[in-house]
Amino acid sequence: MKAFIIFALLILSSSPIFADSLKNQVKSCSEIKPQEGRLTCYDQIANSLDQQEVKEFGQEQKRIAEEAPNQIEAEIVAIQMAAHQKRMISLNNGQIWKQNDSKGVNWKIGDLVVVERAMFGSFFMKPADGGPKLRVKRIK
């Protein structure tokens, strides 16, 4: 039963409001003394989990995308040339991005760049003060 409770909490941790509500529900169930009443309480929680999963089915990625920022700004800390004249760009936030197109840019260490979302899950990187964009893919 404890494994079920832990599993249920992990599943719903992506929905903070519902997870907090679930935590309170599980806590109140654990305080029920008769074993059958406690089991009934846990069964009701399990049924509500199924209903929540059905309600969110197919929209998981949409929810994640809505919560994520549209762009970030960071400083270039390293630039390495990879195969086929593609650049590997390391940022001060620990992220590493690889150039996907073959455009040439004159960026250097210390430049501020903006990484922004594009269509179909792709990303562009451009100088913070404007300039040409590179299509990039996050490596790390």
C-alpha positions as a printed Julia matrix, in Angstrom:
140×3 Matrix{Float64}:
   0.0    0.0     0.0
   2.88   2.36    0.79
   4.31   1.68   -2.66
   0.98   2.66   -4.21
   0.9    5.92   -2.28
   4.46   6.78   -3.28
   3.71   5.9    -6.9
   0.59   8.07   -6.88
   2.51  11.0    -5.44
   5.22  10.67   -8.09
   2.72  10.55  -10.94
   0.99  13.7    -9.86
   4.05  15.69   -8.83
   3.91  17.39  -12.25
   0.61  18.98  -11.25
   1.46  20.9    -8.07
  -2.08  21.83   -7.06
  -3.42  18.31   -7.56
  -0.33  16.77   -5.93
  -0.79  18.91   -2.83
  -4.45  17.92   -2.72
  -3.49  14.25   -3.15
  -0.97  14.51   -0.34
  -3.65  15.86    1.99
  -6.1   13.15    0.9
  -3.58  10.38    1.53
  -2.69  11.86    4.89
  -6.33  11.98    5.94
  -6.84   8.37    4.76
  -3.89   7.22    6.85
  -5.58   8.62    9.96
  -8.66   6.4     9.54
  -8.5    3.66   12.19
 -10.7    0.85   10.81
  -8.73  -1.0     8.17
 -11.71  -1.32    5.79
 -12.48   2.4     5.99
  -8.84   3.25    5.27
  -8.83   0.88    2.28
 -12.04   2.43    0.93
 -10.48   5.87    1.28
  -7.37   4.77   -0.68
  -9.59   3.19   -3.36
 -11.38   6.52   -3.81
  -8.04   8.26   -4.26
  -6.96   5.65   -6.83
 -10.18   6.22   -8.81
  -9.61   9.97   -8.79
  -6.08   9.39  -10.14
  -7.5    7.45  -13.09
  -9.98  10.24  -13.8
  -7.21  12.87  -13.66
  -5.04  10.85  -16.07
  -7.94  10.5   -18.52
  -8.67  14.22  -18.25
  -5.04  15.16  -19.07
  -4.49  12.46  -21.72
  -2.9   13.89  -24.87
  -2.14  17.26  -23.33
   0.93  16.36  -21.27
   3.37  17.99  -23.7
   1.12  21.02  -24.11
   1.16  21.6   -20.35
   4.95  21.24  -20.23
   5.39  23.66  -23.15
   3.05  26.21  -21.56
   5.08  26.16  -18.34
   8.46  26.54  -20.09
   9.83  29.99  -21.0
   9.78  31.06  -24.66
  13.39  32.19  -24.56
  16.44  32.41  -22.35
  19.41  34.77  -22.34
  22.92  33.6   -21.51
  26.59  34.37  -22.08
  28.84  32.3   -24.34
  31.67  30.71  -22.35
  33.12  28.42  -25.06
  32.81  27.82  -28.79
  34.17  24.67  -30.41
  34.06  23.63  -34.02
  32.47  20.22  -34.56
  32.22  18.15  -37.73
  30.98  19.77  -40.95
  31.76  23.32  -39.76
  29.1   23.19  -37.04
  29.69  24.98  -33.76
  29.23  23.64  -30.24
  28.32  26.63  -28.07
  28.61  26.39  -24.29
  26.67  28.89  -22.19
  27.24  30.19  -18.66
  24.13  28.34  -17.44
  25.76  24.97  -18.21
  23.83  24.31  -21.42
  25.59  23.19  -24.6
  23.96  23.82  -27.97
  25.02  22.47  -31.38
  24.52  24.43  -34.57
  22.18  22.64  -37.0
  22.52  24.86  -40.06
  25.71  25.9   -41.85
  25.54  29.68  -41.45
  28.68  31.53  -40.5
  28.6   33.87  -37.51
  31.25  35.95  -35.77
  30.33  35.24  -32.18
  32.96  35.15  -29.48
  33.3   34.2   -25.84
  31.54  36.74  -23.63
  28.79  37.57  -26.15
  25.23  37.54  -24.83
  22.86  35.34  -26.83
  19.17  34.57  -26.75
  17.91  31.03  -27.34
  14.27  31.1   -28.44
  11.7   28.48  -29.28
  10.86  27.98  -32.94
   8.26  25.76  -34.6
   8.04  21.98  -34.22
  10.21  21.85  -31.1
  13.25  23.49  -32.66
  15.3   26.42  -31.35
  17.14  29.48  -32.67
  20.12  31.21  -31.12
  20.83  34.85  -31.9
  22.88  37.68  -30.4
  21.02  39.55  -27.64
  21.59  42.84  -29.49
  20.24  41.46  -32.78
  21.86  39.77  -35.73
  21.69  36.52  -37.67
  20.0   33.49  -36.1
  21.37  29.98  -35.98
  19.16  26.93  -35.78
  20.46  24.96  -32.79
  19.82  21.74  -30.91
  20.45  21.32  -27.2
  23.12  18.74  -26.45
  23.41  19.17  -22.68
